[in-house]
Coordinates of C-alpha atoms in Angstrom, one line a residue:
M63 CA -83.3 -59.8 -90.3
T64 CA -85.3 -62.4 -92.1
E65 CA -89.0 -62.2 -91.3
I66 CA -92.1 -64.1 -92.5
R67 CA -95.1 -61.8 -92.9
A68 CA -98.6 -63.3 -93.2
A69 CA -101.3 -60.9 -94.3
C70 CA -104.8 -62.4 -93.5
S71 CA -108.0 -61.7 -95.4
P72 CA -111.2 -63.6 -95.8
G73 CA -110.3 -67.0 -97.3
E74 CA -106.7 -66.2 -98.0
V75 CA -103.3 -65.6 -96.4
R76 CA -100.7 -63.9 -98.5
I77 CA -97.3 -64.8 -97.3
A78 CA -94.0 -62.9 -97.9
V79 CA -90.5 -63.7 -96.6
T80 CA -88.5 -60.6 -96.4
D81 CA -84.8 -59.7 -95.5
H82 CA -84.9 -56.0 -94.7
D83 CA -86.4 -54.6 -98.0
T84 CA -85.7 -57.6 -100.1
L85 CA -88.5 -60.0 -101.0
L86 CA -87.1 -63.6 -100.8
D87 CA -90.2 -65.7 -101.1
V88 CA -93.9 -65.5 -101.5
A89 CA -96.8 -67.9 -101.3
L90 CA -100.6 -67.9 -101.1
W91 CA -102.5 -70.1 -98.7
R92 CA -106.3 -70.6 -98.9
P93 CA -107.3 -72.6 -95.8
G94 CA -111.0 -73.2 -97.2
C95 CA -109.6 -74.4 -100.5
P96 CA -106.2 -76.0 -99.9
D97 CA -104.2 -77.1 -103.0
G98 CA -103.7 -80.6 -101.6
L99 CA -99.9 -80.8 -101.9
E100 CA -98.5 -83.9 -100.0
D101 CA -102.0 -84.8 -98.7
W102 CA -102.2 -88.4 -97.7
H103 CA -105.1 -90.4 -99.3
V104 CA -106.6 -93.8 -99.8
V105 CA -107.6 -93.7 -103.3
R106 CA -109.6 -96.2 -105.7
V107 CA -108.1 -97.2 -109.0
Q108 CA -110.6 -95.8 -111.5
K109 CA -109.1 -96.6 -114.8
A110 CA -105.6 -98.2 -115.7
A111 CA -103.8 -96.3 -118.3
P112 CA -100.6 -98.3 -119.2
A113 CA -100.1 -96.2 -122.4
L114 CA -99.6 -93.1 -120.1
G115 CA -97.5 -95.0 -117.6
G116 CA -100.0 -95.1 -114.7
A117 CA -103.6 -95.1 -113.7
F118 CA -106.5 -92.6 -113.0
V119 CA -107.6 -92.8 -109.3
L120 CA -110.6 -91.5 -107.4
L121 CA -110.3 -89.6 -104.2
E122 CA -112.8 -89.2 -101.3
D123 CA -114.4 -86.1 -102.7
D124 CA -114.9 -87.6 -106.2
Q125 CA -111.9 -85.6 -107.5
S126 CA -109.7 -87.6 -109.7
G127 CA -105.9 -87.7 -110.1
F128 CA -103.2 -89.5 -112.0
L129 CA -100.9 -91.9 -110.4
P130 CA -97.7 -92.8 -112.5
T131 CA -96.7 -96.4 -111.9
R132 CA -95.2 -99.3 -113.8
D133 CA -97.2 -101.8 -111.7
A134 CA -100.3 -103.4 -113.3
L135 CA -103.2 -102.0 -111.3
I136 CA -106.7 -103.5 -111.1
E137 CA -109.5 -101.2 -111.4
G138 CA -111.5 -100.8 -108.1
T139 CA -108.4 -101.6 -106.0
L140 CA -107.8 -99.3 -103.0
L141 CA -104.3 -98.0 -102.3
A142 CA -102.5 -95.2 -100.5
A143 CA -101.0 -92.3 -102.2
R144 CA -99.8 -88.8 -101.6
V145 CA -100.3 -85.7 -103.8
S146 CA -97.0 -84.8 -105.4
R147 CA -98.4 -82.0 -107.8
S148 CA -101.4 -79.8 -107.1
A149 CA -104.0 -79.4 -109.9
Q150 CA -102.8 -76.6 -112.2
N151 CA -102.5 -75.7 -115.8
G152 CA -105.7 -77.4 -116.7
K153 CA -104.4 -80.7 -115.4
G154 CA -105.7 -82.6 -112.3
L155 CA -103.7 -83.9 -109.3
R156 CA -100.6 -86.1 -109.7
L157 CA -99.9 -88.6 -106.9
R158 CA -97.3 -91.1 -105.8
R159 CA -97.6 -94.4 -104.0
A160 CA -97.5 -94.2 -100.2
E161 CA -97.7 -96.5 -97.3
M162 CA -101.3 -97.9 -96.5
P163 CA -102.4 -97.1 -93.0
A164 CA -102.7 -99.9 -90.4
E165 CA -106.4 -99.7 -90.3
A166 CA -107.3 -99.2 -94.0
P167 CA -110.7 -97.8 -94.9
S168 CA -113.2 -99.4 -97.2
A169 CA -113.6 -96.4 -99.4
P170 CA -111.5 -93.5 -100.7
K171 CA -110.5 -91.2 -97.8
L172 CA -108.4 -88.3 -96.9
L173 CA -106.0 -89.5 -94.2
E174 CA -104.0 -86.4 -93.5
R175 CA -103.4 -82.9 -94.9
G176 CA -100.0 -81.9 -96.1
P177 CA -98.1 -78.9 -95.0
T178 CA -99.6 -75.6 -95.8
P179 CA -97.5 -73.0 -97.8
L180 CA -97.0 -71.2 -94.6
D181 CA -95.6 -74.3 -92.9
E182 CA -93.3 -75.0 -96.0
L183 CA -91.8 -71.4 -95.8
A184 CA -91.4 -71.7 -91.9
D185 CA -89.5 -74.8 -92.4
R186 CA -87.4 -73.2 -95.0
Y187 CA -86.5 -70.2 -92.8
R188 CA -86.3 -72.0 -89.5
D189 CA -85.1 -68.9 -87.5
A190 CA -87.4 -66.4 -88.9
P191 CA -90.3 -65.0 -86.8
I192 CA -93.7 -65.2 -88.2
F193 CA -95.7 -61.9 -88.1
V194 CA -99.5 -62.4 -88.4
D195 CA -102.3 -59.7 -88.4
D196 CA -105.1 -62.2 -87.4
P197 CA -104.8 -64.2 -84.1
G198 CA -107.2 -66.8 -85.6
I199 CA -104.4 -68.1 -88.0
A200 CA -102.7 -69.7 -84.9
A201 CA -105.3 -72.3 -84.6
K202 CA -104.7 -73.5 -88.2
L203 CA -100.8 -73.9 -87.6
P204 CA -98.9 -76.8 -86.1
V205 CA -98.2 -76.4 -82.5
R206 CA -94.5 -76.4 -83.2
L207 CA -94.8 -73.0 -85.1
R208 CA -96.8 -71.2 -82.6
P209 CA -93.9 -70.0 -80.4
R210 CA -92.6 -68.2 -83.5
L211 CA -95.8 -66.2 -84.1
Q212 CA -95.7 -62.5 -83.4
R213 CA -99.0 -60.5 -83.5
C214 CA -98.9 -57.2 -85.5
Q215 CA -101.6 -54.7 -86.6
R216 CA -100.7 -55.0 -90.3
A217 CA -98.5 -57.7 -91.7
F218 CA -97.9 -55.9 -95.1
D219 CA -97.0 -52.3 -95.3
G220 CA -97.6 -50.2 -98.5
A221 CA -94.2 -51.1 -99.9
L222 CA -94.8 -54.8 -99.3
E223 CA -98.3 -54.6 -100.7
A224 CA -96.9 -53.1 -103.9
D225 CA -94.1 -55.6 -104.2
F226 CA -96.5 -58.5 -103.8
D227 CA -99.2 -56.9 -106.3
S228 CA -96.4 -56.4 -108.9
L229 CA -95.9 -60.2 -109.1
G230 CA -99.3 -60.3 -110.8
S231 CA -98.0 -58.1 -113.6
S232 CA -96.9 -59.7 -117.0
E233 CA -93.8 -57.6 -116.9
A234 CA -90.9 -57.1 -114.4
D235 CA -88.0 -54.7 -114.2
L236 CA -84.7 -56.6 -114.1
G237 CA -82.6 -53.6 -114.0
L238 CA -80.9 -53.3 -117.3
L239 CA -83.5 -55.4 -119.0
T240 CA -87.3 -55.9 -118.9
A241 CA -88.8 -59.4 -118.6
S242 CA -92.3 -60.1 -120.2
F243 CA -94.0 -63.4 -119.2
F244 CA -96.2 -65.3 -121.5
P245 CA -97.8 -68.4 -119.8
T246 CA -99.3 -71.0 -122.3
P247 CA -100.7 -74.6 -121.6
A248 CA -97.4 -76.0 -122.9
L249 CA -94.8 -73.9 -121.5
I250 CA -93.9 -70.4 -120.2
A251 CA -92.1 -68.0 -122.5
I252 CA -90.0 -65.0 -121.2
D253 CA -89.0 -62.3 -123.4
L254 CA -86.0 -60.1 -122.4
D255 CA -85.9 -56.6 -123.9
S256 CA -84.6 -53.3 -123.4
T257 CA -85.1 -49.7 -124.6
G258 CA -81.3 -49.3 -124.9
A259 CA -78.8 -51.4 -126.6
P260 CA -78.7 -54.7 -124.7
D261 CA -75.7 -57.0 -125.1
F262 CA -74.2 -60.1 -123.6
K263 CA -73.1 -58.5 -120.4
S264 CA -76.6 -56.9 -119.7
N265 CA -78.3 -60.3 -120.1
V266 CA -75.8 -61.8 -117.6
A267 CA -76.4 -58.9 -115.2
A268 CA -80.1 -59.5 -115.5
F269 CA -80.2 -63.2 -114.8
P270 CA -80.1 -63.0 -110.9
N271 CA -83.2 -60.9 -111.0
L272 CA -84.8 -63.1 -113.6
A273 CA -84.1 -66.2 -111.4
R274 CA -85.7 -64.2 -108.5
Q275 CA -88.8 -63.5 -110.5
I276 CA -89.2 -67.1 -111.6
R277 CA -88.9 -68.2 -108.1
L278 CA -91.3 -65.5 -106.5
R279 CA -93.9 -66.2 -109.3
N280 CA -93.5 -69.9 -108.9
L281 CA -93.1 -70.4 -112.7
S282 CA -92.7 -74.1 -113.4
G283 CA -92.7 -76.8 -116.2
T284 CA -90.8 -75.9 -119.4
I285 CA -89.6 -72.3 -119.5
L286 CA -88.1 -70.7 -122.6
V287 CA -86.1 -67.5 -122.2
D288 CA -85.4 -65.3 -125.2
P289 CA -82.2 -63.2 -124.4
A290 CA -82.0 -59.5 -125.7
G291 CA -79.6 -58.4 -128.2
V292 CA -77.4 -61.4 -128.3
K293 CA -76.7 -63.2 -131.6
T294 CA -78.0 -66.9 -131.9
R295 CA -74.5 -68.3 -132.2
K296 CA -73.4 -66.6 -129.0
R297 CA -76.4 -67.6 -126.8
P298 CA -75.1 -71.1 -125.7
A299 CA -72.4 -69.2 -123.7
L300 CA -75.2 -67.6 -121.6
V301 CA -76.1 -71.2 -120.3
A302 CA -73.7 -71.3 -117.5
F303 CA -74.6 -67.9 -116.1
L304 CA -78.3 -68.6 -116.1
R305 CA -77.6 -71.9 -114.4
E306 CA -75.5 -70.1 -111.7
A307 CA -78.3 -67.6 -111.1
L308 CA -80.8 -70.4 -110.6
S309 CA -78.6 -72.5 -108.3
D310 CA -80.1 -71.2 -105.0
D311 CA -83.7 -72.2 -106.0
P312 CA -85.1 -74.7 -103.7
L313 CA -86.9 -76.5 -106.5
K314 CA -83.5 -77.0 -108.3
P315 CA -84.4 -76.0 -111.9
D316 CA -82.6 -77.8 -114.7
V317 CA -81.1 -75.4 -117.4
L318 CA -81.0 -77.7 -120.5
G319 CA -79.2 -75.3 -122.8
A320 CA -80.0 -73.2 -125.8
T321 CA -82.2 -74.4 -128.5
P322 CA -81.2 -74.2 -132.2
S323 CA -83.1 -71.0 -132.4
G324 CA -81.3 -69.5 -129.5
L325 CA -83.8 -69.8 -126.8
M326 CA -82.6 -70.7 -123.3
E327 CA -84.5 -73.8 -122.1
L328 CA -85.0 -74.9 -118.5
T329 CA -87.5 -76.9 -116.5
R330 CA -88.6 -76.4 -113.0
P331 CA -90.6 -78.9 -111.1
R332 CA -94.3 -78.4 -110.8
R333 CA -95.6 -78.7 -107.3
R334 CA -97.9 -75.9 -106.2
P335 CA -99.9 -73.7 -108.7
P336 CA -98.0 -70.8 -110.2
L337 CA -98.8 -67.4 -108.6
H338 CA -100.4 -66.0 -111.8
E339 CA -102.8 -68.8 -112.0
L340 CA -103.9 -68.4 -108.3
L341 CA -104.4 -64.6 -108.8
S342 CA -106.3 -64.9 -112.0
S343 CA -108.5 -67.9 -111.2
P344 CA -112.2 -67.2 -110.2
Q345 CA -111.3 -68.1 -106.7
G346 CA -108.5 -65.6 -106.7
L347 CA -110.6 -62.8 -108.2
A348 CA -113.4 -63.5 -105.8
L349 CA -111.2 -63.4 -102.7
S350 CA -109.7 -60.1 -104.1
I351 CA -113.3 -58.6 -104.2
L352 CA -113.8 -59.4 -100.5
R353 CA -110.4 -57.8 -99.6
T354 CA -111.2 -54.7 -101.6
I355 CA -114.6 -54.2 -100.0
L356 CA -113.0 -54.5 -96.6
R357 CA -110.0 -52.4 -97.4
E358 CA -112.0 -49.5 -99.0
E359 CA -114.9 -49.9 -96.6
R360 CA -117.4 -49.9 -99.3
P361 CA -121.1 -49.6 -98.4
G362 CA -123.7 -52.2 -99.7
Q363 CA -124.9 -55.6 -98.8
T364 CA -125.6 -57.2 -102.2
L365 CA -122.8 -58.4 -104.4
T366 CA -123.8 -59.0 -108.0
A367 CA -121.2 -60.8 -110.0
S368 CA -120.5 -63.4 -112.8
I369 CA -121.5 -67.0 -112.5
S370 CA -117.7 -67.9 -112.0
L371 CA -117.2 -65.5 -109.2
I372 CA -120.5 -66.3 -107.4
K373 CA -119.6 -70.1 -107.5
A374 CA -116.1 -69.5 -106.3
L375 CA -117.4 -67.7 -103.3
E376 CA -120.2 -70.2 -102.6
S377 CA -117.5 -73.0 -102.7
D378 CA -115.6 -71.3 -99.8
P379 CA -118.0 -70.8 -96.9
E380 CA -115.0 -70.3 -94.6
A381 CA -114.1 -67.1 -96.5
L382 CA -117.6 -65.8 -96.4
A383 CA -117.9 -66.5 -92.7
D384 CA -114.7 -64.6 -92.1
F385 CA -115.9 -61.7 -94.2
T386 CA -119.1 -61.6 -92.4
S387 CA -117.3 -61.5 -89.0
R388 CA -114.9 -58.7 -90.1
R389 CA -117.6 -56.5 -91.5
A390 CA -120.3 -57.3 -89.0
R391 CA -122.9 -57.8 -91.6
T392 CA -123.9 -60.5 -94.1
L393 CA -123.2 -60.3 -97.8
D394 CA -126.0 -61.3 -100.3
L395 CA -124.7 -63.0 -103.4
V396 CA -126.6 -62.5 -106.6
L397 CA -125.6 -64.1 -110.0
D398 CA -125.7 -62.3 -113.2
P399 CA -125.5 -64.7 -116.0
N400 CA -124.8 -61.8 -118.4
A401 CA -121.8 -60.4 -116.5
S402 CA -118.3 -60.8 -117.9
P403 CA -116.1 -63.2 -115.9
A404 CA -114.4 -60.5 -113.7
S405 CA -117.1 -58.1 -113.4
W406 CA -118.9 -57.2 -110.1
S407 CA -120.9 -54.5 -108.3
L408 CA -121.9 -53.9 -104.7
S409 CA -125.3 -52.3 -103.8

């Protein structure tokens, strides 16, 4: 039976779609800091950039984005747009033209939020019940989804916690092979390896699990895969097998072929940020701290942490309010300018 399980903690909802013991999809939703995908805005043209094929635009919160267009846009003009790619990989929002509302505002304005990651997965798995461990989440969901909600004491059991946490690792067991993931600003490199004697068949056998890892981790953009133990001249024959393994991916990756050096090249559309980026960001680390304090019932009222962690917590008052409600005591934040980015202590 397919189920959607939403584990709620301060500032974050970790979502897993499961079929018995198999993990089908995952997502992270941060209600206080949404990624903005498919948000509907009225934006102001900030600077035309014809050489880049578009224009930089200004949103209501002074955030900027890029709008690809062939039209000649006049700086200062207001127009409507939707976010087609969340900010990620060091790049800002990307938008596309949309219909202007009947009553257009006179300044940049957010008109409507796009679907949350939980909405998106609920629409993908329309018959799956949605198990939540916090009744407050119902108020943040569309009315149409509320009949599918089922309250539970704990959305993630120990096995599901371990499966979700494993997606933050830079390695994954594919059965006969192991995959190592190396994200860079330009692309994501995946190295396949084995302690045994890998061959053509072992790579083919590993591709379905590799495709699953790419989907679960939401890896996107240009992806290069280095097969294990296959001579360069034989690697083009692997293309059809990798393409078949990726055929069920809802983002429809495009397997381009093998490069002259024998790397398998594919592209996967960028929409929401990849999981590794969400988990390792200051926001992700800060919310993990709140979850750890609650789970381990750590005593103390003063959290001392690095500049980036304190700023991340201060930028999400909704997460701090939820934490205070769950713990029944406030948390004082103290900034330590000499602390390393991920270090913290509770006293």
